[in-house]
């Protein structure tokens, strides 16, 4: 989404741009073909305009492909977390490894298109790979198909093929669309790019909202329907391929013409190799290290590579911005799973929050281009591109600072983290009178526990080993009873006190050690009746609870109001009302009596519900989206303006690689340095601010140039040199 959207937004809103000022990715084939090639046929026009009919197929193809990619990626982190039951760090690492691969593979696609197959065939072949990857990914999400190892293998193979497909066609589709226009229709070509990138944002916006609904609101195989959530994007990619092939007879297809990126790499490699071979102090030094390539490459190419390397040097700090930006689909989505998602009229899925980014981008671009930037210019402030990019970094850092604050507030409802030789315990008094509880050698429960009193916070038990037998004393109406229970470290317990057969008794049961994941609610039942009961909740969950204060296992349910349950006993069936089971909460429901055709229950909240609303994520999305507009769009336009026309594609490759490196950095942090989530957010904030300072210093010493002026000076210098060399004998220099 990052590179695609940013390029689209730049093209859509940068006015008075000619064909040469439009990024068409890494392809060298955007220049007119060299040599003698057959004349391209003219494509039929669209509705009597100068727009070729073929672009309609390309725009629809791009919309479907972007819907396919972003829809699949929106639910990917939760798929790892819920379907594979991976922890948050591993889920984040694999997500960013996939994202990084998607931004490394465009180089492969560009080389295939420009040096071998041409754009059209590259798009067709890699789209087939793309479709196969989606299909394998969808099949891997069917729970009944094999064990977890099979699911993991299928999913990883699918993701690899998707990364190869989406990255490989990335450098080809927009450039191929530009090829459809005749040279005299430059204004129409410019408007096409606006429409093209609008389709990217439309696909992203719709898919990031719809696909989480398919995952969470539709149930299949008894759980979230990831097979459908991946299957619909797979169907969209099939449609994208069919639509693209359908327009085959209308396309203008230019042949491959060689890849500029490869030439630049060869030139740099030769210069380095030549310099290392000629380290003798007797050999005259050269003005620039790239001048060591002059034995093999032209002065024009070397001069252009010099311009490019100046800008690429500025790119070195940029991956840190993308390291933060792309965590919207991983860490921020995981944060949303621990929040209250009830917006009154609609309950938002945690992975749906990602739709805010493309929506805000579409809103912010005209506001910035036609409002904020002109206002800054009116105030006579020198808001240079470097300063805009640095401001974008600061905004992204502030967004992560807010994310850290929210994470701290979220953690307030978490269960305490237990260390070795620690456990937690509380008392549920289900007797008719207050009970005083004491544990030998433990200074806990100073006050009597009232009958059916809402339980207080868990009390911490310090043990003398991995487990310990504890002596409990209960005082009830002048009677004293003693019990022994074995308690294990890092466990959470409830001591149930109840009356049975005229005397006091107790039972120690195990509670949840952490909040339910993904915003689910956990509920268990204690049956205080003298007969077994069968419970049905939302027509699906069937639970059997034995008599005389037996406790059921926890059941995980979607957050909802459950007032249509049933309680089935030996004497018949009666309604069961549980009320609201809220996000992330854990409940104990005690069935106390059945009278008047209804079940009497008492419900306690063991673990507090998520009390931080998901709307609190909106400020961080606002900040990081504003930061993207200032950083990404400005960065692309600036780097484009600083490179010669023949090297635009090389800078595009460098820009995409900064995204890949940024994602690689996130997976390294997630796996190599696991820490509390709020601390990780703070770490990324500090790192980005530090990198912003470094980038600002680099930008301060950077001198902006006009590539056309440099080229003119170089031509004049060469002309002057040729004039002074009349009559001289040219000699070849041996290495």
PDB file of C-alpha atoms in Angstrom, residues 2-3 6-7 9-10 314-325 361 368 373 383-397 623-639 655 658-659 688 691-692 695-696:
ATOM      1  CA  UNK A   2       2.831   2.350   0.894  1.00  0.00           C
ATOM      2  CA  UNK A   3       4.613   2.711  -2.408  1.00  0.00           C
ATOM      3  CA  UNK A   6       2.082   7.333  -2.455  1.00  0.00           C
ATOM      4  CA  UNK A   7       2.891   7.258  -6.130  1.00  0.00           C
ATOM      5  CA  UNK A   9      -1.376  10.363  -4.688  1.00  0.00           C
ATOM      6  CA  UNK A  10       1.590  12.250  -6.034  1.00  0.00           C
ATOM      7  CA  UNK A 314      19.864  10.339   1.563  1.00  0.00           C
ATOM      8  CA  UNK A 315      17.720   7.186   1.482  1.00  0.00           C
ATOM      9  CA  UNK A 316      19.864   5.456   4.142  1.00  0.00           C
ATOM     10  CA  UNK A 317      17.824   6.706   7.159  1.00  0.00           C
ATOM     11  CA  UNK A 318      14.431   6.244   5.478  1.00  0.00           C
ATOM     12  CA  UNK A 319      13.734   2.556   6.309  1.00  0.00           C
ATOM     13  CA  UNK A 320      13.022   3.506   9.928  1.00  0.00           C
ATOM     14  CA  UNK A 321       9.891   5.388   8.852  1.00  0.00           C
ATOM     15  CA  UNK A 322       8.567   2.315   7.049  1.00  0.00           C
ATOM     16  CA  UNK A 323       9.447   0.160  10.058  1.00  0.00           C
ATOM     17  CA  UNK A 324       6.863   2.153  11.996  1.00  0.00           C
ATOM     18  CA  UNK A 325       4.383   2.702   9.188  1.00  0.00           C
ATOM     19  CA  UNK A 361      -4.842   9.607   2.737  1.00  0.00           C
ATOM     20  CA  UNK A 368      -2.282  19.459   2.230  1.00  0.00           C
ATOM     21  CA  UNK A 373       1.198  23.968   1.830  1.00  0.00           C
ATOM     22  CA  UNK A 383       9.240  24.411   3.992  1.00  0.00           C
ATOM     23  CA  UNK A 384      11.693  22.471   1.837  1.00  0.00           C
ATOM     24  CA  UNK A 385      11.142  18.841   0.798  1.00  0.00           C
ATOM     25  CA  UNK A 386      13.736  17.695   3.357  1.00  0.00           C
ATOM     26  CA  UNK A 387      11.862  19.540   6.104  1.00  0.00           C
ATOM     27  CA  UNK A 388       8.553  18.058   4.972  1.00  0.00           C
ATOM     28  CA  UNK A 389      10.008  14.560   5.141  1.00  0.00           C
ATOM     29  CA  UNK A 390      11.524  15.230   8.578  1.00  0.00           C
ATOM     30  CA  UNK A 391       8.131  16.519   9.738  1.00  0.00           C
ATOM     31  CA  UNK A 392       6.540  13.321   8.434  1.00  0.00           C
ATOM     32  CA  UNK A 393       9.016  11.301  10.508  1.00  0.00           C
ATOM     33  CA  UNK A 394       8.169  13.341  13.618  1.00  0.00           C
ATOM     34  CA  UNK A 395       4.439  12.765  13.085  1.00  0.00           C
ATOM     35  CA  UNK A 396       4.982   9.007  12.740  1.00  0.00           C
ATOM     36  CA  UNK A 397       7.078   9.029  15.918  1.00  0.00           C
ATOM     37  CA  UNK A 623      -0.768  11.315  12.763  1.00  0.00           C
ATOM     38  CA  UNK A 624       0.814   8.474  10.811  1.00  0.00           C
ATOM     39  CA  UNK A 625      -1.375   9.123   7.741  1.00  0.00           C
ATOM     40  CA  UNK A 626      -0.436  12.815   7.796  1.00  0.00           C
ATOM     41  CA  UNK A 627       3.160  11.707   8.203  1.00  0.00           C
ATOM     42  CA  UNK A 628       2.843   9.454   5.159  1.00  0.00           C
ATOM     43  CA  UNK A 629       1.571  12.323   3.010  1.00  0.00           C
ATOM     44  CA  UNK A 630       4.481  14.542   4.057  1.00  0.00           C
ATOM     45  CA  UNK A 631       7.132  11.831   3.970  1.00  0.00           C
ATOM     46  CA  UNK A 632       6.266   9.461   1.154  1.00  0.00           C
ATOM     47  CA  UNK A 633       4.761  11.731  -1.470  1.00  0.00           C
ATOM     48  CA  UNK A 634       7.298  14.482  -0.853  1.00  0.00           C
ATOM     49  CA  UNK A 635      10.167  11.996  -0.841  1.00  0.00           C
ATOM     50  CA  UNK A 636       9.147  10.504  -4.166  1.00  0.00           C
ATOM     51  CA  UNK A 637       8.723  13.910  -5.792  1.00  0.00           C
ATOM     52  CA  UNK A 638      12.009  15.216  -4.362  1.00  0.00           C
ATOM     53  CA  UNK A 639      14.119  12.215  -5.330  1.00  0.00           C
ATOM     54  CA  UNK A 655      12.759   3.746  -2.682  1.00  0.00           C
ATOM     55  CA  UNK A 658      13.803   1.209   1.870  1.00  0.00           C
ATOM     56  CA  UNK A 659      10.321  -0.230   2.524  1.00  0.00           C
ATOM     57  CA  UNK A 688      12.715   7.322  14.560  1.00  0.00           C
ATOM     58  CA  UNK A 691      17.039   8.898  12.658  1.00  0.00           C
ATOM     59  CA  UNK A 692      15.078  12.089  11.960  1.00  0.00           C
ATOM     60  CA  UNK A 695      18.367  12.764   8.246  1.00  0.00           C
ATOM     61  CA  UNK A 696      17.929  16.477   8.987  1.00  0.00           C
TER      62      UNK A 696
END
